[in-house]
Each structure stands twice: as structure tokens, then as C-alpha cells.
Tab-separated table of C-alpha atoms in Angstrom:
chain	number	residue	atom	x	y	z
D	183	MET	CA	-14.442	44.887	-56.534
D	184	ALA	CA	-10.888	46.195	-56.108
D	185	GLY	CA	-10.213	45.540	-59.791
D	186	THR	CA	-13.282	47.526	-60.766
D	187	ARG	CA	-12.247	50.387	-58.532
D	188	LEU	CA	-8.787	50.340	-60.013
D	189	ASP	CA	-10.291	50.547	-63.483
D	190	SER	CA	-12.242	53.647	-62.488
D	191	LEU	CA	-9.307	55.345	-60.760
D	192	PHE	CA	-6.776	54.264	-63.315
D	193	TYR	CA	-6.615	57.253	-65.665
D	194	GLU	CA	-6.829	59.800	-62.847
D	195	LEU	CA	-3.788	58.254	-61.182
D	196	GLU	CA	-1.461	57.887	-64.117
D	197	LEU	CA	-2.253	61.298	-65.536
D	198	ARG	CA	-0.822	62.726	-62.306
D	199	THR	CA	2.462	60.925	-62.849
D	200	GLU	CA	5.070	63.385	-64.017
D	201	GLY	CA	6.755	61.134	-66.553
D	202	PHE	CA	3.526	60.137	-68.208
D	203	GLU	CA	2.296	63.733	-68.317
D	204	LYS	CA	5.409	64.723	-70.220
D	205	SER	CA	5.058	61.845	-72.648
D	206	LEU	CA	1.404	62.636	-73.203
D	207	GLU	CA	2.136	66.314	-73.823
D	208	LYS	CA	4.795	65.462	-76.409
D	209	SER	CA	2.463	63.139	-78.245
D	210	ARG	CA	-0.703	65.230	-78.049
D	211	GLY	CA	-0.039	67.370	-81.106
D	212	SER	CA	0.330	64.462	-83.510
D	213	LEU	CA	-1.683	61.741	-81.835
D	214	GLY	CA	-4.581	63.759	-80.484
D	215	ASP	CA	-5.671	61.892	-77.389
D	216	LEU	CA	-4.874	59.221	-74.839
D	217	GLY	CA	-6.239	56.397	-76.944
D	218	ASP	CA	-4.048	57.264	-79.905
D	219	PHE	CA	-1.041	57.621	-77.633
D	220	ILE	CA	-1.488	54.157	-76.151
D	221	LYS	CA	-2.088	52.605	-79.569
D	222	SER	CA	1.083	54.078	-81.019
D	223	LYS	CA	3.324	53.610	-77.960
D	224	PRO	CA	1.944	50.677	-75.984
D	225	VAL	CA	5.234	49.847	-74.278
D	226	VAL	CA	5.769	53.420	-73.065
D	227	ALA	CA	2.151	53.666	-71.960
D	228	ALA	CA	2.158	50.323	-70.174
D	229	GLY	CA	5.422	51.142	-68.418
D	230	ALA	CA	4.205	54.553	-67.280
D	231	LEU	CA	0.891	53.195	-66.107
D	232	GLY	CA	2.531	50.315	-64.300
D	233	ALA	CA	4.930	52.668	-62.521
D	234	ALA	CA	2.042	54.937	-61.557
D	235	LEU	CA	0.104	51.977	-60.210
D	236	LEU	CA	3.013	50.794	-58.077
D	237	ALA	CA	3.582	54.309	-56.711
D	238	VAL	CA	-0.099	54.649	-55.888
D	239	GLY	CA	-0.069	51.266	-54.172
D	240	VAL	CA	2.727	52.398	-51.873
D	241	LYS	CA	1.005	55.715	-51.103
D	242	ALA	CA	-2.334	54.003	-50.523
D	243	THR	CA	-0.888	51.580	-48.003
D	244	GLU	CA	0.905	54.424	-46.182
D	245	MET	CA	-2.313	56.450	-45.920
D	246	ALA	CA	-4.326	53.433	-44.790
D	247	ALA	CA	-1.715	52.504	-42.173
D	248	GLU	CA	-1.633	56.047	-40.758
D	249	VAL	CA	-5.416	56.168	-40.350
D	250	ASP	CA	-5.580	52.647	-38.934
D	251	LYS	CA	-2.857	53.363	-36.373
D	252	GLY	CA	-4.475	56.637	-35.315
D	253	VAL	CA	-7.908	55.058	-34.857
D	254	ARG	CA	-6.516	52.196	-32.778
D	255	GLN	CA	-4.774	54.668	-30.466
D	256	ILE	CA	-8.138	56.246	-29.593
D	257	GLY	CA	-8.947	53.137	-27.555
D	258	ALA	CA	-6.286	54.135	-25.028
D	259	SER	CA	-8.357	57.205	-24.082
D	260	LEU	CA	-11.841	55.888	-24.814
D	261	PRO	CA	-12.633	52.324	-23.664
D	262	ASP	CA	-15.860	52.349	-25.682
D	263	ALA	CA	-13.733	52.565	-28.855
D	264	VAL	CA	-11.945	49.260	-28.225
D	265	GLY	CA	-13.048	46.725	-30.804
D	266	ARG	CA	-14.822	49.379	-32.911
D	267	VAL	CA	-11.988	50.271	-35.250
D	268	ASP	CA	-13.982	49.750	-38.435
D	269	GLU	CA	-16.813	51.935	-37.136
D	270	LEU	CA	-14.426	54.762	-36.290
D	271	LYS	CA	-12.641	54.484	-39.624
D	272	ALA	CA	-15.980	54.672	-41.420
D	273	ALA	CA	-16.891	57.784	-39.411
D	274	ALA	CA	-13.518	59.385	-40.201
D	275	GLU	CA	-13.989	58.669	-43.900
D	276	ALA	CA	-17.509	60.136	-43.937
D	277	LEU	CA	-16.428	63.312	-42.109
D	278	SER	CA	-13.359	63.647	-44.322
D	279	ILE	CA	-15.448	63.630	-47.482
D	280	GLU	CA	-18.180	65.843	-46.037
D	281	PHE	CA	-15.816	68.572	-44.833
D	282	GLY	CA	-12.956	68.230	-47.325
D	283	VAL	CA	-10.410	67.453	-44.612
D	284	SER	CA	-7.964	64.550	-44.719
D	285	GLN	CA	-8.855	61.434	-42.768
D	286	ALA	CA	-5.559	61.759	-40.918
D	287	GLU	CA	-6.583	65.229	-39.665
D	288	ILE	CA	-10.044	63.971	-38.676
D	289	VAL	CA	-8.452	61.134	-36.714
D	290	LYS	CA	-6.073	63.572	-34.981
D	291	ALA	CA	-9.084	65.645	-33.925
D	292	MET	CA	-10.774	62.491	-32.645
D	293	GLN	CA	-7.669	61.607	-30.640
D	294	ALA	CA	-7.484	65.069	-29.052
D	295	ILE	CA	-11.193	65.050	-28.187
D	296	ALA	CA	-10.946	61.533	-26.753
D	297	ARG	CA	-8.001	62.568	-24.566
D	298	GLY	CA	-10.100	65.445	-23.247
D	299	GLY	CA	-12.728	62.985	-22.100
D	300	VAL	CA	-15.781	61.599	-23.880
D	301	GLY	CA	-18.199	58.909	-22.779
D	302	SER	CA	-18.807	57.001	-25.988
D	303	VAL	CA	-17.974	56.584	-29.649
D	304	ASP	CA	-21.219	58.379	-30.510
D	305	GLU	CA	-20.184	61.383	-28.404
D	306	LEU	CA	-16.752	61.353	-30.023
D	307	THR	CA	-18.221	61.352	-33.521
D	308	ALA	CA	-20.687	64.129	-32.665
D	309	ALA	CA	-17.957	66.283	-31.107
D	310	THR	CA	-15.658	65.755	-34.090
D	311	ARG	CA	-18.454	66.759	-36.451
D	312	ALA	CA	-19.086	69.919	-34.394
D	313	VAL	CA	-15.396	70.833	-34.514
D	314	ALA	CA	-15.224	70.228	-38.271
D	315	THR	CA	-18.291	72.422	-38.769
D	316	VAL	CA	-16.694	75.325	-36.890
D	317	VAL	CA	-13.415	74.875	-38.754
D	318	ARG	CA	-15.252	75.117	-42.064
D	319	ALA	CA	-17.377	78.093	-40.956
D	320	THR	CA	-14.511	80.120	-39.462
D	321	GLY	CA	-11.348	78.899	-41.173
D	322	GLU	CA	-9.845	78.408	-37.719
D	323	ASP	CA	-7.239	75.723	-37.100
D	324	THR	CA	-8.643	72.387	-35.922
D	325	SER	CA	-6.322	72.201	-32.923
D	326	VAL	CA	-7.447	75.667	-31.772
D	327	VAL	CA	-11.141	74.719	-31.903
D	328	VAL	CA	-10.496	71.419	-30.114
D	329	GLY	CA	-8.537	73.248	-27.413
D	330	ILE	CA	-11.313	75.802	-26.847
D	331	LEU	CA	-13.932	73.065	-26.670
D	332	ASP	CA	-11.899	70.930	-24.285
D	333	LYS	CA	-11.224	73.771	-21.839
D	334	THR	CA	-14.861	74.905	-21.900
D	335	LEU	CA	-16.178	71.393	-21.289
D	336	ASP	CA	-13.775	70.873	-18.405
D	337	ALA	CA	-14.387	74.223	-16.714
D	338	PHE	CA	-18.174	73.981	-16.758
D	339	GLY	CA	-18.345	70.233	-16.176
D	340	LEU	CA	-20.174	69.655	-19.455
D	341	SER	CA	-20.396	66.529	-21.592
D	342	ALA	CA	-18.934	66.116	-25.062
D	343	ALA	CA	-22.537	65.536	-26.137
D	344	ASP	CA	-22.936	69.316	-25.637
D	345	SER	CA	-20.144	70.124	-28.121
D	346	GLU	CA	-22.322	71.386	-30.944
D	347	ARG	CA	-24.380	73.575	-28.605
D	348	ILE	CA	-21.285	75.067	-26.992
D	349	LEU	CA	-19.419	75.775	-30.207
D	350	ALA	CA	-22.527	77.196	-31.891
D	351	LYS	CA	-23.075	79.586	-28.989
D	352	LEU	CA	-19.468	80.734	-29.115
D	353	PHE	CA	-19.767	81.218	-32.871
D	354	VAL	CA	-22.930	83.332	-32.767
D	355	THR	CA	-21.568	85.395	-29.871
D	356	ALA	CA	-18.442	86.206	-31.864
D	357	GLN	CA	-20.167	86.606	-35.241
D	358	GLY	CA	-19.684	90.067	-36.679
D	359	ARG	CA	-18.039	91.315	-33.484
D	360	THR	CA	-14.813	89.389	-32.974
D	361	ASN	CA	-13.199	86.238	-34.301
D	362	PHE	CA	-13.597	82.728	-32.968
D	363	ALA	CA	-10.032	82.504	-31.671
D	364	GLU	CA	-10.524	85.622	-29.516
D	365	MET	CA	-13.821	84.221	-28.277
D	366	GLY	CA	-11.898	81.144	-27.296
D	367	GLN	CA	-9.369	83.234	-25.392
D	368	ILE	CA	-12.190	84.862	-23.436
D	369	PHE	CA	-13.608	81.529	-22.376
D	370	GLU	CA	-10.260	79.936	-21.650
D	371	ARG	CA	-9.599	82.710	-19.118
D	372	LEU	CA	-13.121	83.237	-17.784
D	373	ALA	CA	-14.563	79.729	-17.682
D	374	PRO	CA	-12.731	78.656	-14.483
D	375	ILE	CA	-13.613	81.956	-12.791
D	376	MET	CA	-17.296	81.812	-13.714
D	377	ALA	CA	-17.669	78.144	-12.912
D	378	GLY	CA	-16.000	78.827	-9.576
D	379	ILE	CA	-18.783	81.227	-8.512
D	380	GLY	CA	-21.600	79.074	-9.858
D	381	ILE	CA	-22.181	80.809	-13.212
D	382	ASP	CA	-23.036	78.432	-16.056
D	383	PHE	CA	-21.872	78.446	-19.667
D	384	GLU	CA	-24.937	80.161	-21.134
D	385	THR	CA	-24.824	83.020	-18.615
D	386	THR	CA	-21.121	83.517	-19.203
D	387	ALA	CA	-21.683	83.643	-22.960
D	388	ALA	CA	-24.498	86.184	-22.561
D	389	ALA	CA	-22.441	88.410	-20.260
D	390	ALA	CA	-19.516	88.304	-22.672
D	391	ALA	CA	-21.862	89.078	-25.578
D	392	THR	CA	-23.065	92.226	-23.792
D	393	LEU	CA	-19.553	93.608	-23.505
D	394	ILE	CA	-18.478	92.490	-26.989
D	395	GLY	CA	-21.584	94.194	-28.366
D	396	LYS	CA	-20.393	97.443	-26.828
D	397	GLY	CA	-17.132	97.172	-28.728
D	398	ASP	CA	-14.892	95.836	-25.957
D	399	THR	CA	-11.875	93.799	-27.054
D	400	ALA	CA	-11.209	90.297	-25.764
D	401	ARG	CA	-8.680	91.633	-23.262
D	402	VAL	CA	-11.131	94.212	-21.925
D	403	VAL	CA	-13.971	91.654	-21.732
D	404	ILE	CA	-11.778	89.343	-19.667
D	405	GLN	CA	-10.755	92.216	-17.392
D	406	LYS	CA	-14.273	93.580	-16.853
D	407	LEU	CA	-15.954	90.223	-16.243
D	408	SER	CA	-13.187	89.153	-13.871
D	409	GLN	CA	-13.606	92.366	-11.899
D	410	THR	CA	-17.396	92.050	-11.907
D	411	ALA	CA	-17.204	88.485	-10.642
D	412	ASP	CA	-14.774	89.538	-7.908
D	413	LYS	CA	-16.678	92.623	-6.712
D	414	GLN	CA	-20.324	91.875	-7.494
D	415	GLY	CA	-20.404	88.095	-7.666
D	416	THR	CA	-23.085	86.139	-9.487
D	417	GLU	CA	-25.621	88.973	-9.402
D	418	GLY	CA	-23.315	91.321	-11.276
D	419	ILE	CA	-22.640	88.736	-13.966
D	420	ARG	CA	-26.352	87.936	-14.305
D	421	ARG	CA	-27.177	91.624	-14.732
D	422	LEU	CA	-24.692	91.871	-17.589
D	423	ALA	CA	-26.049	88.680	-19.129
D	424	ALA	CA	-29.594	90.036	-19.045
D	425	GLN	CA	-28.510	92.933	-21.265
D	426	SER	CA	-27.404	90.674	-24.096
D	427	THR	CA	-29.194	91.115	-27.406
D	428	ILE	CA	-28.204	87.678	-28.715
D	429	ALA	CA	-31.173	85.356	-28.265
D	430	SER	CA	-30.157	82.640	-30.731
D	431	ASP	CA	-28.446	79.422	-29.697
D	432	GLY	CA	-26.269	79.799	-32.807
D	433	LEU	CA	-27.034	76.416	-34.358
D	434	LYS	CA	-28.797	77.883	-37.389
D	435	GLU	CA	-26.176	80.591	-37.936
D	436	LEU	CA	-23.268	78.162	-37.617
D	437	GLY	CA	-24.859	75.692	-40.014
D	438	GLU	CA	-25.627	78.360	-42.591
D	439	GLN	CA	-22.111	79.794	-42.495
D	440	ALA	CA	-20.566	76.332	-42.805
D	441	ASP	CA	-22.821	75.656	-45.806
D	442	ARG	CA	-21.803	78.931	-47.439
D	443	MET	CA	-18.145	78.163	-47.000
D	444	GLY	CA	-18.727	74.630	-48.256
D	445	GLN	CA	-20.101	75.993	-51.510
D	446	THR	CA	-16.860	77.744	-52.430
D	447	LEU	CA	-14.807	76.247	-55.246
D	448	GLU	CA	-11.915	75.531	-52.892
D	449	ALA	CA	-14.157	73.604	-50.497
D	450	GLN	CA	-15.714	71.633	-53.332
D	451	GLN	CA	-12.278	70.721	-54.647
D	452	ALA	CA	-11.202	69.652	-51.165
D	453	THR	CA	-14.249	67.411	-50.865
D	454	ILE	CA	-13.523	65.785	-54.221
D	455	ARG	CA	-9.894	65.303	-53.216
D	456	GLN	CA	-10.871	63.592	-49.955
D	457	ARG	CA	-13.346	61.344	-51.766
D	458	PHE	CA	-10.495	60.330	-54.044
D	459	ASN	CA	-8.194	59.806	-51.063
D	460	ALA	CA	-10.855	57.666	-49.389
D	461	ALA	CA	-10.786	55.386	-52.406
D	462	LEU	CA	-6.987	55.197	-52.162
D	463	ILE	CA	-7.118	54.362	-48.458
D	464	ASP	CA	-9.684	51.676	-49.141
D	465	LEU	CA	-7.384	50.311	-51.822
D	466	GLY	CA	-4.474	50.461	-49.401
D	467	ASN	CA	-6.375	48.365	-46.865
D	468	THR	CA	-6.658	45.547	-49.379
D	469	ILE	CA	-3.707	46.153	-51.687
D	470	LEU	CA	-1.680	43.076	-50.777
D	471	PRO	CA	-4.327	40.344	-51.180
D	472	VAL	CA	-5.648	41.878	-54.402
D	473	ALA	CA	-2.368	42.857	-56.046
D	474	THR	CA	-2.654	40.168	-58.693
D	475	SER	CA	-6.254	40.939	-59.650
D	476	ALA	CA	-5.462	44.663	-59.664
D	477	MET	CA	-2.631	44.195	-62.142
D	478	GLN	CA	-4.846	42.003	-64.283
D	479	ALA	CA	-7.495	44.742	-64.256
D	480	PHE	CA	-4.807	47.198	-65.330
D	481	ALA	CA	-3.823	44.882	-68.187
D	482	ARG	CA	-7.424	44.602	-69.359
D	483	VAL	CA	-7.816	48.393	-69.517
D	484	VAL	CA	-4.721	48.864	-71.649
D	485	ASP	CA	-5.740	45.871	-73.770
D	486	VAL	CA	-8.808	47.821	-74.884
D	487	PHE	CA	-6.455	50.119	-76.767
D	488	THR	CA	-3.697	47.733	-77.798
D	489	GLY	CA	-5.336	44.334	-78.119
D	490	ALA	CA	-2.019	42.809	-77.205
D	491	VAL	CA	-0.771	44.170	-73.909
D	492	GLY	CA	0.548	40.758	-72.849
D	493	ARG	CA	2.853	40.606	-75.845
D	494	ARG	CA	4.012	44.217	-75.853
D	495	ALA	CA	4.200	45.293	-72.202
D	496	PRO	CA	7.512	45.195	-70.359
D	497	ASP	CA	8.353	41.835	-68.811
D	498	ALA	CA	8.027	43.228	-65.283
D	499	ILE	CA	4.436	44.307	-65.893
D	500	VAL	CA	3.509	40.956	-67.400
D	501	ALA	CA	5.122	39.148	-64.465
D	502	LEU	CA	3.113	41.184	-61.977
D	503	ALA	CA	-0.082	40.643	-63.918
D	504	GLU	CA	0.485	36.886	-63.907
D	505	GLY	CA	1.193	36.893	-60.174
């Protein structure tokens, strides 16, 4: 299986190797294409491809090790994750490809969410997906979104299972009025105050939406709601919340915006890049036990063009291919 994957990734990898690119460019005018180049210069081609393969092997193992280490560290914060490394790695890979974000960044988000407190691997995966959705929809930094979510969950005593609902409500409240980071600032400051007088998340969001809808800045919203809570208590906050014109829970709006952003060329390229990286990480996880078969697969591909790679390739490449 690894040999087959190597065959499919082979040309993509070596064409990104600087030395081979230069050689290919020099030969293109007279030789026309890759096949002609390999036929006329099998030793150069084999050497360049072999070097590219070795470089990719090193990079693949580094990427795989980073993800593996990060996933294992999650168990220190989330007991339910112990012994479920493969499941978490599979989730990180799926989210990475879906959102065009590196697996390493997904795992870092998982670690931060786990440190904030989640009850299960399922909750962790759901919360990470919610964060990734907001990041795509808003362009906000992952660490900022995780921080806002963590503080909101803590202040209102909510579960990580509520992550999507919370982030969607914050998104729709801010949409067209302020940015997500400023919405986060409002809740970071107000959440402890509101929770302290018995006001829940939804009521706080509605009260903030009323003031934001009137054109108040984040600083003014924080000031007014703090004063209202201090002087009028829960009734004053509820009166403001009742004036809100935002009836949606934000799930539809957040999903649609994330989809729109995902359709941009940049997002599509990022998704393709992470799919490619996932293949590299998978290769890195098995690179040592399959090194021999991988090199043999490499030899077979070049042999299609040369018919004699074993006789013409550099001795080092032949030695690797023979184990």
C-alpha cells in the first residue's frame, strides 16, 4: 500500500525539489516533457528523484512525530483520550483536510480545549470542529477563538458540548455590526459579571446585541451592561435583552459563511495542501518498515521510462532499493 501511495505522490514530490526543477527547465526546450528528460538523462533523473524521496521521508517522519506527540499529550488533560491516540489522530486528519488547516494546528487547538476542560473525546472533537468553523468564517486566529470559548464556558458553567451553539450565537450577534474578536472582548469582561447575578449566556448575548445594534462600540457595551447590572440587576439586563432584534441561534449563518469562505481559491488550495500533507504524515508513520518497498516502487516508476534503472542509477539508489 505504501509503495502504491509513493507511486502516486512521486512526481508531485520531486517536481518541488529545487535541483530537479532547474534540470527540468533546462531540458524542457529540447526534450519536451518529463518522460523525454528521464529517457535522455536517467542518472540525473534517478539521482534527483532519490534525493527528493529521502528529503520527503525525513519531512514526513518529522510531521508524523509532531502530530503523534501532540495527540498523546492530550491524555494529560483528558483521561478519556488515554488509549485513543489513533482515534484522535484520525479526527485531526479529517478536520485538517476539511478546513485546510495543518494537523499540527488542529492538535494544538485540541490541546488548548482539553486544558480548558472537556468531558470526552467526542466533546473535544465537536468543540474543535466548532472552533475551526469560526476560524474559517471570520479569519480570526485559532488561539483567539479558543480563548473566547474557554472563558465563556467557564464563566457560565457550560459544557464543551455547547461549543457550536455558543460560538454561533457570538458570530450572529457580531455579524455586520462588529468583529468576532471584539465580541469576544465583550464576553470575556461581562461573562463573570452576568453569571454572578444569575444571567445566562443567551440573555447576555441578547442584551449585548441590543446595544451593538444601536451602534455602541465594544468598550461602551461593556461599560453600559456593567452599570446596568450594578444599578438595575437582572431585571435591567432582561429588559435590554428583550429589545434585541436577533432571533436566530446563528448556526445557519455561521455555516453559510464558513461555506462561502471555503469556496475561495485560497481555501481550496489549503484543503488540497492538507490532503497532501495527510498522505505525507501517513507515510511518515510507516516510513521505516516500508523503506525498502518504497525504494523498489520508486525504481519501478523510473524503469517505465528507462527500462534499465538498476543498471544506470547511482550505486546509492540501487543499494537502497535492494535493502
